[in-house]
PDB file of C-alpha atoms and ligand atoms in Angstrom:
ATOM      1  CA  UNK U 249       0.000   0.000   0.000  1.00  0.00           C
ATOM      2  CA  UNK U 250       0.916   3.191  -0.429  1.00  0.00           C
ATOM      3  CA  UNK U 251       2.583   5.625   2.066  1.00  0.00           C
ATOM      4  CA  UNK U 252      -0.356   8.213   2.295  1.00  0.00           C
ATOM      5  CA  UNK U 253      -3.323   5.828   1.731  1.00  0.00           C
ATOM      6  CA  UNK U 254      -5.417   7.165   4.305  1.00  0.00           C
ATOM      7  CA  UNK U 255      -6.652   4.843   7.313  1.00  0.00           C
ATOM      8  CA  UNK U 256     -10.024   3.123   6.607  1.00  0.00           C
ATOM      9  CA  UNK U 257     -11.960   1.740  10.053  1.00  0.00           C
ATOM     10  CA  UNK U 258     -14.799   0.237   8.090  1.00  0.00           C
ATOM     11  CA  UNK U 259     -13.762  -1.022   3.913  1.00  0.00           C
ATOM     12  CA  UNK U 260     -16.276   1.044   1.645  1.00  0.00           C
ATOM     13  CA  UNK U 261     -18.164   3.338   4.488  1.00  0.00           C
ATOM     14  CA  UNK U 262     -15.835   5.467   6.516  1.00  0.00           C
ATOM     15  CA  UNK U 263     -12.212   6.824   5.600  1.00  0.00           C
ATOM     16  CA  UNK U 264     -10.188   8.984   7.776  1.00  0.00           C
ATOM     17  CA  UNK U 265      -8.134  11.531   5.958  1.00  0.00           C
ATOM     18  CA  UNK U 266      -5.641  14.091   6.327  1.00  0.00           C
ATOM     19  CA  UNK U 267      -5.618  17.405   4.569  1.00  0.00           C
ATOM     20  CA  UNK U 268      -3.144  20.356   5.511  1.00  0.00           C
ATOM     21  CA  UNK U 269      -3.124  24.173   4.051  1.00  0.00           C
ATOM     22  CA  UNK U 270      -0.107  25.594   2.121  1.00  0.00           C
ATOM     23  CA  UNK U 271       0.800  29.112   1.180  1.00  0.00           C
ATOM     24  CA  UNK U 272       2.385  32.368   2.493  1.00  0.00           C
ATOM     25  CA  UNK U 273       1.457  34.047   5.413  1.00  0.00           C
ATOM     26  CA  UNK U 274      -1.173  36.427   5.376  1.00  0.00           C
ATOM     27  CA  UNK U 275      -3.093  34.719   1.737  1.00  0.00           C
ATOM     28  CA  UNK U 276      -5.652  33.577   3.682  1.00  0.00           C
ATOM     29  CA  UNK U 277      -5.355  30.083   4.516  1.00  0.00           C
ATOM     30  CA  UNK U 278      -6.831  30.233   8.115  1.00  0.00           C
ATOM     31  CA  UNK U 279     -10.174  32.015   7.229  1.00  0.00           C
ATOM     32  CA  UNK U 280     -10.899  29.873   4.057  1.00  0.00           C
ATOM     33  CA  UNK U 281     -11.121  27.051   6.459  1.00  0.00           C
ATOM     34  CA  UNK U 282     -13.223  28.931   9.040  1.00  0.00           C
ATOM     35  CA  UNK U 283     -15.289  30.375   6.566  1.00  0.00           C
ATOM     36  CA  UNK U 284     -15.946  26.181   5.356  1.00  0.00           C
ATOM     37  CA  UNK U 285     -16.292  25.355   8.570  1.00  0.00           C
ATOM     38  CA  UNK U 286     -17.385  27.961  10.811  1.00  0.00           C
ATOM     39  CA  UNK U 287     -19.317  30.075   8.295  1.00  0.00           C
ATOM     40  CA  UNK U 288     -17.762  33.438   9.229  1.00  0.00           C
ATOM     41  CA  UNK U 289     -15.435  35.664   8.456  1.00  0.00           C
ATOM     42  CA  UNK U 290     -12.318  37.649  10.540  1.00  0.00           C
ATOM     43  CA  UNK U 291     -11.161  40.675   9.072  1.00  0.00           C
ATOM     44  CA  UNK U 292      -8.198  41.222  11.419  1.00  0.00           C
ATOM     45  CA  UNK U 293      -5.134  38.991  10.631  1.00  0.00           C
ATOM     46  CA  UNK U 294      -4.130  36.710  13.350  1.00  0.00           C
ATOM     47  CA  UNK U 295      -1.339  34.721  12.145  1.00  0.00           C
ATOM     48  CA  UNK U 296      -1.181  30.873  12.921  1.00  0.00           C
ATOM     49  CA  UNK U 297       1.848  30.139  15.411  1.00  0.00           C
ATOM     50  CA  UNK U 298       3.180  26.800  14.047  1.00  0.00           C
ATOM     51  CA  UNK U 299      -0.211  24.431  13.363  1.00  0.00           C
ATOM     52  CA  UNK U 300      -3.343  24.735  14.246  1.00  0.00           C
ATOM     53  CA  UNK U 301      -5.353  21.233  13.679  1.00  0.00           C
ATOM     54  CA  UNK U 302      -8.994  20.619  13.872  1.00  0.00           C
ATOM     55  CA  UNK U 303     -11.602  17.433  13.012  1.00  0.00           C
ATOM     56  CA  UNK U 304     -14.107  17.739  10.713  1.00  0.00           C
ATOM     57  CA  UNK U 305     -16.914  15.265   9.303  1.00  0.00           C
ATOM     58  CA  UNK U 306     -18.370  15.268   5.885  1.00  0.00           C
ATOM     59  CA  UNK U 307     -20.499  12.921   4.103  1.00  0.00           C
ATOM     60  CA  UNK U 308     -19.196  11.939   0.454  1.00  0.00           C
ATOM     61  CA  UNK U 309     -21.581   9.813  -1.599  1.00  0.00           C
ATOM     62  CA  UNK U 310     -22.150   6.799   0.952  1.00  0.00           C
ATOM     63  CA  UNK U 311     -19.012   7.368   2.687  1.00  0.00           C
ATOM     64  CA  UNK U 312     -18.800   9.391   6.036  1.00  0.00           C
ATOM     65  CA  UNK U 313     -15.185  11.084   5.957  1.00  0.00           C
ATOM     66  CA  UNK U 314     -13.759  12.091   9.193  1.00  0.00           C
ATOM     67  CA  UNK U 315     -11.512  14.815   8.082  1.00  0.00           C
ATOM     68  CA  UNK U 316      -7.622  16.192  10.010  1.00  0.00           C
ATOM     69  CA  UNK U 317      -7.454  19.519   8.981  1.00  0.00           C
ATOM     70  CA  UNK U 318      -3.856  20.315   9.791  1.00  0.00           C
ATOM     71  CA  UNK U 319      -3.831  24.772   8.968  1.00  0.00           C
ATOM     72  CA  UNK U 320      -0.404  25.442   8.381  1.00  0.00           C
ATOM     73  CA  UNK U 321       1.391  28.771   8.962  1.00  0.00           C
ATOM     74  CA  UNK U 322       2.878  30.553   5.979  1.00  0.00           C
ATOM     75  CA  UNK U 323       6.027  32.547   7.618  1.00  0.00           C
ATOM     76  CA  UNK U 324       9.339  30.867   7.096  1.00  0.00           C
ATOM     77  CA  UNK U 325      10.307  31.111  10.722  1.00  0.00           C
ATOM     78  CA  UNK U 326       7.700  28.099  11.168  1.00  0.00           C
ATOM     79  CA  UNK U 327       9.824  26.226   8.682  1.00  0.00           C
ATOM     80  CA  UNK U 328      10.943  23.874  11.429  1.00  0.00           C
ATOM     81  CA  UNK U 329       7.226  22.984  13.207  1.00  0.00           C
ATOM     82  CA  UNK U 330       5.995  22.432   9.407  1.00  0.00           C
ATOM     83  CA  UNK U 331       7.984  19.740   7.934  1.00  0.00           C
ATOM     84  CA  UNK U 332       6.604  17.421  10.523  1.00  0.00           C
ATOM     85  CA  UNK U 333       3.498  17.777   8.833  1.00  0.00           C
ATOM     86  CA  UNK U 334       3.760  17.242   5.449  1.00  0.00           C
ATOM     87  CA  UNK U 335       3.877  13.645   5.371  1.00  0.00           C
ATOM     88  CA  UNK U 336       0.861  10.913   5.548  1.00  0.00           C
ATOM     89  CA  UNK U 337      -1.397  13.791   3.562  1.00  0.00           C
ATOM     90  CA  UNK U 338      -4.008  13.252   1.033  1.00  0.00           C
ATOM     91  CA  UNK U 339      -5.567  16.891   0.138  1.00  0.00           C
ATOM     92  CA  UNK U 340      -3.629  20.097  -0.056  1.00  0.00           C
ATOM     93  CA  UNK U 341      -4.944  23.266   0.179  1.00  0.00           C
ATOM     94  CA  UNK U 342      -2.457  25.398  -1.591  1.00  0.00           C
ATOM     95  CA  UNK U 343      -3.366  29.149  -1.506  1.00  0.00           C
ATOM     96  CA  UNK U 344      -2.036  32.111  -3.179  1.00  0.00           C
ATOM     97  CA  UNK U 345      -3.433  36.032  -3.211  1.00  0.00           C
ATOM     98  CA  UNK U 346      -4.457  36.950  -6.081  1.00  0.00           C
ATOM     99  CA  UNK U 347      -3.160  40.694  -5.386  1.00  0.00           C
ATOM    100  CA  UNK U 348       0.084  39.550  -4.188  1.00  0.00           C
ATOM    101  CA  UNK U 349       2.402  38.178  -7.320  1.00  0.00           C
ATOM    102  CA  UNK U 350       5.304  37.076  -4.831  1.00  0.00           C
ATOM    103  CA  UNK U 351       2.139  34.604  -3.326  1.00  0.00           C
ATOM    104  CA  UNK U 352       1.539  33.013  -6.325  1.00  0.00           C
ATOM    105  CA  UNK U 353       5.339  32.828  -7.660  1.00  0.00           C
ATOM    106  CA  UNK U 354       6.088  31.008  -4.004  1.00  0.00           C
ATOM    107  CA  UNK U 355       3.890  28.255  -4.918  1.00  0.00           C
ATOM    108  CA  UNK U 356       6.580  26.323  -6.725  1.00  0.00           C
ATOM    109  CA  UNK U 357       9.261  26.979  -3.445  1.00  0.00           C
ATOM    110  CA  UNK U 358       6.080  25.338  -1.749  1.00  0.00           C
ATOM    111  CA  UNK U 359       5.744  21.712  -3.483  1.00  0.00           C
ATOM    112  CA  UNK U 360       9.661  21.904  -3.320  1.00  0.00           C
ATOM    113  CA  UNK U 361       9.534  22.456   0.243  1.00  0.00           C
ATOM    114  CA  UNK U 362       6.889  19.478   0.538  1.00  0.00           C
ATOM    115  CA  UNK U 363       8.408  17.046  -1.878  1.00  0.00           C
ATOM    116  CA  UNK U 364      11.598  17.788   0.296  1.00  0.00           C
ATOM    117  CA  UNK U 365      10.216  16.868   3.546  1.00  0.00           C
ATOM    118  CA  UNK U 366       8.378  13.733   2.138  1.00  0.00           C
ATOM    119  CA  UNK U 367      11.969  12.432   0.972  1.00  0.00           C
ATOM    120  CA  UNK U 368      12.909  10.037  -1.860  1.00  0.00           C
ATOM    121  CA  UNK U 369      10.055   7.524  -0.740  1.00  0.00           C
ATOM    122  CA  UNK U 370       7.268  10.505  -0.531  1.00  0.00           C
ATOM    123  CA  UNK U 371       5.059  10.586  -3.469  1.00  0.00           C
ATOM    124  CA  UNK U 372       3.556  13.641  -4.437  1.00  0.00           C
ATOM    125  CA  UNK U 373       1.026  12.160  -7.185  1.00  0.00           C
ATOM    126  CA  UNK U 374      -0.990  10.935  -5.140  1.00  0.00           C
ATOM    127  CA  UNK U 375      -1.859  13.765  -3.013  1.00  0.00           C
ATOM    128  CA  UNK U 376      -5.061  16.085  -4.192  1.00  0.00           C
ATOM    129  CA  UNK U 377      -3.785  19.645  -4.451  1.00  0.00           C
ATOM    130  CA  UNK U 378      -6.818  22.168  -4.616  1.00  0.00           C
ATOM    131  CA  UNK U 379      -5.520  25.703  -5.373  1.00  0.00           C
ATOM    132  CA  UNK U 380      -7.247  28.452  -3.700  1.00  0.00           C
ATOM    133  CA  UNK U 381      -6.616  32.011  -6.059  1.00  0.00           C
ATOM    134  CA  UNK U 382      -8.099  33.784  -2.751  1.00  0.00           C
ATOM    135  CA  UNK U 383      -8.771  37.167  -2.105  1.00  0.00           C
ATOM    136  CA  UNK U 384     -11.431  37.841  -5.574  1.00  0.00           C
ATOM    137  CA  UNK U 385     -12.989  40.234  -3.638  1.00  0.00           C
ATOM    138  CA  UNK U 386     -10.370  42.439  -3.994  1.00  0.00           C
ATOM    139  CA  UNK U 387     -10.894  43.379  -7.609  1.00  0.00           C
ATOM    140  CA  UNK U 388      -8.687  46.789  -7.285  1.00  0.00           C
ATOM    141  CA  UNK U 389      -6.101  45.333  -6.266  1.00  0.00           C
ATOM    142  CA  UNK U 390      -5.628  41.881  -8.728  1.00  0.00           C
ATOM    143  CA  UNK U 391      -2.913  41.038 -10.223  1.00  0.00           C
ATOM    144  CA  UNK U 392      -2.702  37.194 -10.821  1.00  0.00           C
ATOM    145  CA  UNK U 393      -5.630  36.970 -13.681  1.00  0.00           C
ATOM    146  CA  UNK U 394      -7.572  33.908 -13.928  1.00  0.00           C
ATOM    147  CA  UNK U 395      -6.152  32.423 -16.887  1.00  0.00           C
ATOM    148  CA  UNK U 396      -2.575  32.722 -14.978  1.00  0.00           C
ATOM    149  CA  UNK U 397      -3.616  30.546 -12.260  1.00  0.00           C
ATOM    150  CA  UNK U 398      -5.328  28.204 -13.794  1.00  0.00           C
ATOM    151  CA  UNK U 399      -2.729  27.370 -16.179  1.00  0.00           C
ATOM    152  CA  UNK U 400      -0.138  26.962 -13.626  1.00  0.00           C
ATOM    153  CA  UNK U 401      -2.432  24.761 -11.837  1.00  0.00           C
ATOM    154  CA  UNK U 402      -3.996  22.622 -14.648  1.00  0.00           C
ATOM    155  CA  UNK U 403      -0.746  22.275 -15.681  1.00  0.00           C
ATOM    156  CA  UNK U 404       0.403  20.331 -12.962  1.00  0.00           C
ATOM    157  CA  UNK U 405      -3.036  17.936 -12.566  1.00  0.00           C
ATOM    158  CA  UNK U 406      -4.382  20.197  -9.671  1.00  0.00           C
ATOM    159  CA  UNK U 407      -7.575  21.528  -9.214  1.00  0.00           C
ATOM    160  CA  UNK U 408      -8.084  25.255  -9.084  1.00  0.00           C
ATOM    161  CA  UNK U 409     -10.861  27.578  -7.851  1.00  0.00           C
ATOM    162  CA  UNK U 410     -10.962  31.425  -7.461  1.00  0.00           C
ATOM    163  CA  UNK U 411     -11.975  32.146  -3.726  1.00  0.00           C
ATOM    164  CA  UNK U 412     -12.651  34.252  -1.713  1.00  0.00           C
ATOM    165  CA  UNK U 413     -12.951  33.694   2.191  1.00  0.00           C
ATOM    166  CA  UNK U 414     -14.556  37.297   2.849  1.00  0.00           C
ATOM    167  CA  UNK U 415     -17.878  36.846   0.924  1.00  0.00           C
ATOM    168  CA  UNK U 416     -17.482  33.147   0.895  1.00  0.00           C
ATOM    169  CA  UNK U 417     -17.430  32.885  -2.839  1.00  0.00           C
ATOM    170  CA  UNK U 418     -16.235  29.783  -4.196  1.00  0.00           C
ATOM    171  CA  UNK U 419     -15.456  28.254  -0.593  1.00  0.00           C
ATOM    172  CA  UNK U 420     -18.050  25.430  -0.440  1.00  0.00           C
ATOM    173  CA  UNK U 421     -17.665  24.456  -4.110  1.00  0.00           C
ATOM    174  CA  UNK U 422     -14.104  23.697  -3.257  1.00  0.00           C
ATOM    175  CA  UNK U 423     -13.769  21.675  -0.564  1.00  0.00           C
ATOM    176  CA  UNK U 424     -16.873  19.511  -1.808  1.00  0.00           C
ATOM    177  CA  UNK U 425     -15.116  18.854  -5.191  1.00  0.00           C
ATOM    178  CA  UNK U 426     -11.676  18.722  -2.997  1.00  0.00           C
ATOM    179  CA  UNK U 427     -13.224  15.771  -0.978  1.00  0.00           C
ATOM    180  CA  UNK U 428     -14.988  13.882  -3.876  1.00  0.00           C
ATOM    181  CA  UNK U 429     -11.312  13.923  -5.516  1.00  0.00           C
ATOM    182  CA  UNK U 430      -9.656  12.371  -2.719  1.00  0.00           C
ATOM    183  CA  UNK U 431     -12.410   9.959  -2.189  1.00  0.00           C
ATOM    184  CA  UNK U 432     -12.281   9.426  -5.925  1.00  0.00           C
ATOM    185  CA  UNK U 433      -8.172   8.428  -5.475  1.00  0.00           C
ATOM    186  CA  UNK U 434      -8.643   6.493  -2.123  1.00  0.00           C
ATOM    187  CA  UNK U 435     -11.151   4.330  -4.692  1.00  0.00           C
ATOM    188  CA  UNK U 436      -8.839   4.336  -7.495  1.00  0.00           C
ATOM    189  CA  UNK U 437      -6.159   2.828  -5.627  1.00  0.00           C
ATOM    190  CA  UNK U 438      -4.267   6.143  -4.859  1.00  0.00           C
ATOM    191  CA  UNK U 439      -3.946   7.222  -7.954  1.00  0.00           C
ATOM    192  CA  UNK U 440      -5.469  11.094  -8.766  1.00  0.00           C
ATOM    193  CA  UNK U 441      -8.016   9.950 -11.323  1.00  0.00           C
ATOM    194  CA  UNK U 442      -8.173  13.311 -13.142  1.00  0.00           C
ATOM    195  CA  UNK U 443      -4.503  13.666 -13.596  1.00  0.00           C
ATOM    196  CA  UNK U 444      -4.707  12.093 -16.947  1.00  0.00           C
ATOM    197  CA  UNK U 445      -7.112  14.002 -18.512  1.00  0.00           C
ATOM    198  CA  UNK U 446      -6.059  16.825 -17.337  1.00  0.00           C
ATOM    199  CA  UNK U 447      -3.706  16.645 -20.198  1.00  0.00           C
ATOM    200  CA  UNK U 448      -6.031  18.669 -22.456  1.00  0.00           C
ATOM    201  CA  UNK U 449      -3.235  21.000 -23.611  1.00  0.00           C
ATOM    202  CA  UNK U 450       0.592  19.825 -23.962  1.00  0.00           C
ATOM    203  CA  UNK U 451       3.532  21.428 -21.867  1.00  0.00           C
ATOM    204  CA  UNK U 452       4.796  23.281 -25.284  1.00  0.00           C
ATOM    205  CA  UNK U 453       1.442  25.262 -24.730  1.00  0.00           C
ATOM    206  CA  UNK U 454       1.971  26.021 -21.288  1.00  0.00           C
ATOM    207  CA  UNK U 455       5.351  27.226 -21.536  1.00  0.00           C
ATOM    208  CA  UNK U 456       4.440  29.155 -24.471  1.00  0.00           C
ATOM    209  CA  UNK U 457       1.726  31.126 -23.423  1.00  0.00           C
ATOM    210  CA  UNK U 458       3.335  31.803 -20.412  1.00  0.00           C
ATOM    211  CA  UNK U 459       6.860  33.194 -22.262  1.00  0.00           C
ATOM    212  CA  UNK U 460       3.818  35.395 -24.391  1.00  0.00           C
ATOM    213  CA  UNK U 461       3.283  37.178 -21.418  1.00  0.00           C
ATOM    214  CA  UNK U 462       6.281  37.550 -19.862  1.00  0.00           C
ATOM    215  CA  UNK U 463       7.942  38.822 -23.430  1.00  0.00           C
ATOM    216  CA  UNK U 464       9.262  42.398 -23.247  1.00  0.00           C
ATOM    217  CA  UNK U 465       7.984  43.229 -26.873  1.00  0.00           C
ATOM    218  CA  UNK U 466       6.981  42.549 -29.874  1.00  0.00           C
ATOM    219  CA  UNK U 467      10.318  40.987 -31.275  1.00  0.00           C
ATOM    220  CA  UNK U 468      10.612  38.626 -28.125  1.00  0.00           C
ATOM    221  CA  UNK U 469       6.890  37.456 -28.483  1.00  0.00           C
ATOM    222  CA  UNK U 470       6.999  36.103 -31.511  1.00  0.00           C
ATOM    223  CA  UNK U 471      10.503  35.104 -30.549  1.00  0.00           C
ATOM    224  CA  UNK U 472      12.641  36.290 -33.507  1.00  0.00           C
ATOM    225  CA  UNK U 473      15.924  38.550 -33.045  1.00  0.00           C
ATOM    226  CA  UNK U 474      15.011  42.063 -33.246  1.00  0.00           C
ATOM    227  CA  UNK U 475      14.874  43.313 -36.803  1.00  0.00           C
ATOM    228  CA  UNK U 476      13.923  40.276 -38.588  1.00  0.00           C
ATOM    229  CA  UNK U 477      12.634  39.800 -41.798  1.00  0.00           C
ATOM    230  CA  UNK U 478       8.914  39.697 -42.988  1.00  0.00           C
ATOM    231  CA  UNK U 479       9.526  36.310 -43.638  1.00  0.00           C
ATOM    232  CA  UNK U 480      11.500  35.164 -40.105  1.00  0.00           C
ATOM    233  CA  UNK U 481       8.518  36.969 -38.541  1.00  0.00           C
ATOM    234  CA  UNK U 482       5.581  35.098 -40.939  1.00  0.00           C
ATOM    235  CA  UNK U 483       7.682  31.736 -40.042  1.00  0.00           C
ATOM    236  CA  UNK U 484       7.551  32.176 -36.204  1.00  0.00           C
ATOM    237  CA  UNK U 485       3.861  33.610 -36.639  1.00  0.00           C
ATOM    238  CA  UNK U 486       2.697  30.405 -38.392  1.00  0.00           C
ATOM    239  CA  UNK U 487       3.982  27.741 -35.993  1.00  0.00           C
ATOM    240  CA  UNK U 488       2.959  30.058 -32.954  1.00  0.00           C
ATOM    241  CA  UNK U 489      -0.807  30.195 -34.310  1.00  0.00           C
ATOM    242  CA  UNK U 490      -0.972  26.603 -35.373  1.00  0.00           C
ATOM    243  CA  UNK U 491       0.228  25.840 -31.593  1.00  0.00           C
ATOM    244  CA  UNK U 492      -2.257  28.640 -29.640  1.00  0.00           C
ATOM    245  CA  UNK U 493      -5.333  28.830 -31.859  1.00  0.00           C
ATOM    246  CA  UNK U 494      -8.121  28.833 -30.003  1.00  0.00           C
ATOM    247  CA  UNK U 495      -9.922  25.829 -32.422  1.00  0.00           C
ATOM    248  CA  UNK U 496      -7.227  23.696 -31.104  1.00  0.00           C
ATOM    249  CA  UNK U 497      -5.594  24.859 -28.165  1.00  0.00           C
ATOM    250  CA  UNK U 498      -7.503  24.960 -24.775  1.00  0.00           C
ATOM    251  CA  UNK U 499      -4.902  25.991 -22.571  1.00  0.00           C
ATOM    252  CA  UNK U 500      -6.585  28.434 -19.942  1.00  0.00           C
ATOM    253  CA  UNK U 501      -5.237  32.378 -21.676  1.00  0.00           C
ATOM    254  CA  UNK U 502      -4.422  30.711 -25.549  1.00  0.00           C
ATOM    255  CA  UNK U 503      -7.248  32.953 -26.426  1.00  0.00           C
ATOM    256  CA  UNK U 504      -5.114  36.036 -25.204  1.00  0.00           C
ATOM    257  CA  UNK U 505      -1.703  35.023 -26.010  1.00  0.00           C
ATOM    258  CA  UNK U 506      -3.068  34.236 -29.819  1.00  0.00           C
ATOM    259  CA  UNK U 507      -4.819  37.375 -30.317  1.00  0.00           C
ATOM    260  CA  UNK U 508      -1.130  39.145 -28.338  1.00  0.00           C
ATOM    261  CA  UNK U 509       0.847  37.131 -30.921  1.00  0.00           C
ATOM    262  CA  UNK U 510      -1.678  38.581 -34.513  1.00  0.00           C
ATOM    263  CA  UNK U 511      -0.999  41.966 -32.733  1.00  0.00           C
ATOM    264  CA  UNK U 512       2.569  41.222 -32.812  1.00  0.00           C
ATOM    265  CA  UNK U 513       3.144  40.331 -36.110  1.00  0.00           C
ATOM    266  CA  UNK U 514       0.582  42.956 -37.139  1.00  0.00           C
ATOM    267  CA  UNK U 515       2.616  45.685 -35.943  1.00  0.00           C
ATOM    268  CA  UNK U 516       6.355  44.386 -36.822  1.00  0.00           C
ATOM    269  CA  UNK U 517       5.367  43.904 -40.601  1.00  0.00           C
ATOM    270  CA  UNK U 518       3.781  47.852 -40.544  1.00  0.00           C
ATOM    271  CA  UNK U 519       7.949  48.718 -39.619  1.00  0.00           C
ATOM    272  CA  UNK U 520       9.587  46.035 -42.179  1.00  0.00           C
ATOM    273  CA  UNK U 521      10.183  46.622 -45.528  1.00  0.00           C
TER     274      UNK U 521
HETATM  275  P1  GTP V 679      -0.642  32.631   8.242  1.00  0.00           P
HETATM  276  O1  GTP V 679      -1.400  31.907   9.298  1.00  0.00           O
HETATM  277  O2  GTP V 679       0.253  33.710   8.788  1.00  0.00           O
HETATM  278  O3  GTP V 679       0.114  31.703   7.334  1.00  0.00           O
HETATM  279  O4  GTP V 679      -1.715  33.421   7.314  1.00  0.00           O
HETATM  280  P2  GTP V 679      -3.040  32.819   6.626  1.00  0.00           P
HETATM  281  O5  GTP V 679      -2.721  32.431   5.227  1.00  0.00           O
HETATM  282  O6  GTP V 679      -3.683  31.800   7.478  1.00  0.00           O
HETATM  283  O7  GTP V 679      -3.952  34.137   6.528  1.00  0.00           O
HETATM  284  P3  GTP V 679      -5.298  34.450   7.331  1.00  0.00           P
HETATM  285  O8  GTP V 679      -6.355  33.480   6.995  1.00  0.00           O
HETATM  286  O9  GTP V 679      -4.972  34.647   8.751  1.00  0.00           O
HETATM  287  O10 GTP V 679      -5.710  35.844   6.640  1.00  0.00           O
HETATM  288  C1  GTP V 679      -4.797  36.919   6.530  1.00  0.00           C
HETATM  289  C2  GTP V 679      -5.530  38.231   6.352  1.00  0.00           C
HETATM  290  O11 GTP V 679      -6.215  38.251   5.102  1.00  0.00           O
HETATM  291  C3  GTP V 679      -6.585  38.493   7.415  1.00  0.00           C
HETATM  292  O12 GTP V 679      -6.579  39.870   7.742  1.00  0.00           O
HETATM  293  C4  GTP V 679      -7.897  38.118   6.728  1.00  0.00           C
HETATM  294  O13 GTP V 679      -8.994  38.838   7.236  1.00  0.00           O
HETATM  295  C5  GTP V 679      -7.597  38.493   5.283  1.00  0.00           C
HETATM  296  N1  GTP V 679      -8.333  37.661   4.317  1.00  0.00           N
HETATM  297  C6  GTP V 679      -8.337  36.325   4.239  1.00  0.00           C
HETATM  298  N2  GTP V 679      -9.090  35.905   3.217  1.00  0.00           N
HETATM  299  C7  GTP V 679      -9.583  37.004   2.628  1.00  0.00           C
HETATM  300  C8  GTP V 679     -10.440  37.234   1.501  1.00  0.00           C
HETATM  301  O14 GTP V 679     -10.908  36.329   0.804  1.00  0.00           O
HETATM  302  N3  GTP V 679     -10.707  38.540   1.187  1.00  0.00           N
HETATM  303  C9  GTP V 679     -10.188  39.573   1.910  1.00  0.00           C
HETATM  304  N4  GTP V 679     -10.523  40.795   1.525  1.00  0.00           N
HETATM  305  N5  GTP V 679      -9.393  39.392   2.961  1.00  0.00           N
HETATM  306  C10 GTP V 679      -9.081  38.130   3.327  1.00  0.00           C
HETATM  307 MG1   MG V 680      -3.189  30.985   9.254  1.00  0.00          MG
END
């Protein structure tokens, strides 16, 4: 059996997992799980000190699930009380703020940090990550768009909902798919059953839309030299629109990047002779 196959008292009825929370301080890990559980909100930040762990029941299908809820705290100095608790997990709750960029670029140093404390024999594909974009309600302030998120995450096989803890939005949708799933992989032998077909779009698209945004201009996003020919410019145009059109590609922002990419080449062949 697996490492992290949760405990089962009774075959087929009840299952006892463990689910922990991930993501820097302050994104809002604690209150998503009040707001599930408690079904309130507090505005004033009280950071977790270490772990704070509470039991939970919910009813999936047939099965009753007794859920360990272990909320983890986000600052580094907690580093050492938090890599006792990565291990024996089947759900993740891996949060970001969707107006803080440095939350969602830490997700990465956070599976690292995981698949590091779970050692050579932990196995991180059988673990259900949900990823919380948090904070929605703070529309002003945004700066990790939809399409961003959910590429990174549907990249990797994870789930990924836009939440927000404040008006609740998104919360209960969640954790009820988030519970299904890891019933779903405690069924299927510990194996994530969507992983597979999440592979709706290749890793050539990912990458690619992503470099689309991050390109500096026009010359870098179709990614020819700066001032090359009509015909350099047509070549990279054609393979990037057979890769990102929208008929064929359904990589969450190809719709963007391809319309960024005609602009592109739209306004370098004005400028070439
Ligand atoms: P650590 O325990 O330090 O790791 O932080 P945490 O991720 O648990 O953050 P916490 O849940 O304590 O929330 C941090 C702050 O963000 C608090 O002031 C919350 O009121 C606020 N907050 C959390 N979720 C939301 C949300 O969805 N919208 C808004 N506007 N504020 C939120
Ligand atoms: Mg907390």
């Amino acid at each position: 059996m697996e490492a992290n196959m949760p405990k089962r008292k009774e075959p087929g009825k009840s299952l006892r997992i463990k689910v922990i929370s991930m993501g820097n301080a302050e994104v809002g890990k604690s209150c998503i799980i009040k707001r599930y559980c408690e079904k309130r909100f507090v505005s004033k930040y009280l950071a977790t000190i270490g772990i704070d762990y509470g039991v939970t029941k919910v009813q999936v299908r047939d099965r009753e699930i007794k859920v360990n809820i272990f909320d983890m705290a986000g600052h580094p100095f907690f580093y050492e009380v938090r890599n006792e608790f990565y291990k024996d997990t089947q759900g993740v709750i891996l949060v970001y703020d969707v107006g803080q960029k440095d939350s969602f670029d830490a997700l990465d140093a956070w599976l690292a940090e995981m698949k590091q404390d779970l050692g050579p024999h932990g196995n991180m594909e059988n673990i259900v990550f949900a990823v919380c974009a948090n904070k929605i309600d703070c529309t002003k302030h945004r700066c990790v768009d939809e399409s961003e998120g959910r590429l990174w995450a549907e990249s990797k096989g994870f789930l990924y909902f836009e939440t927000s803890a404040q008006t609740g939005e998104g919360i209960n949708e969640m954790f009820q798919t988030f519970y299904v799933s890891i019933v779903d992989l405690c069924e299927n032998g510990g194996k994530r059953p969507f992983m597979n077909s999440s592979a709706s779009f290749t890793k050539e698209q990912a990458d690619t839309i992503r470099r689309i945004r991050n390109s500096k201009d026009s010359w870098d996003m179709l990614g020819v030299k700066p001032g090359a020919s009509r015909d350099e410019v047509n070549k990279a145009y054609r393979k990037l629109a057979v890769l990102l059109h929208p008929d064929k590609c359904v990589a969450p922002g190809s719709e963007d990047a391809f319309k960024a990419v005609v602009n592109a080449r739209t306004a370098l062949l004005k400028n070439i002779k």
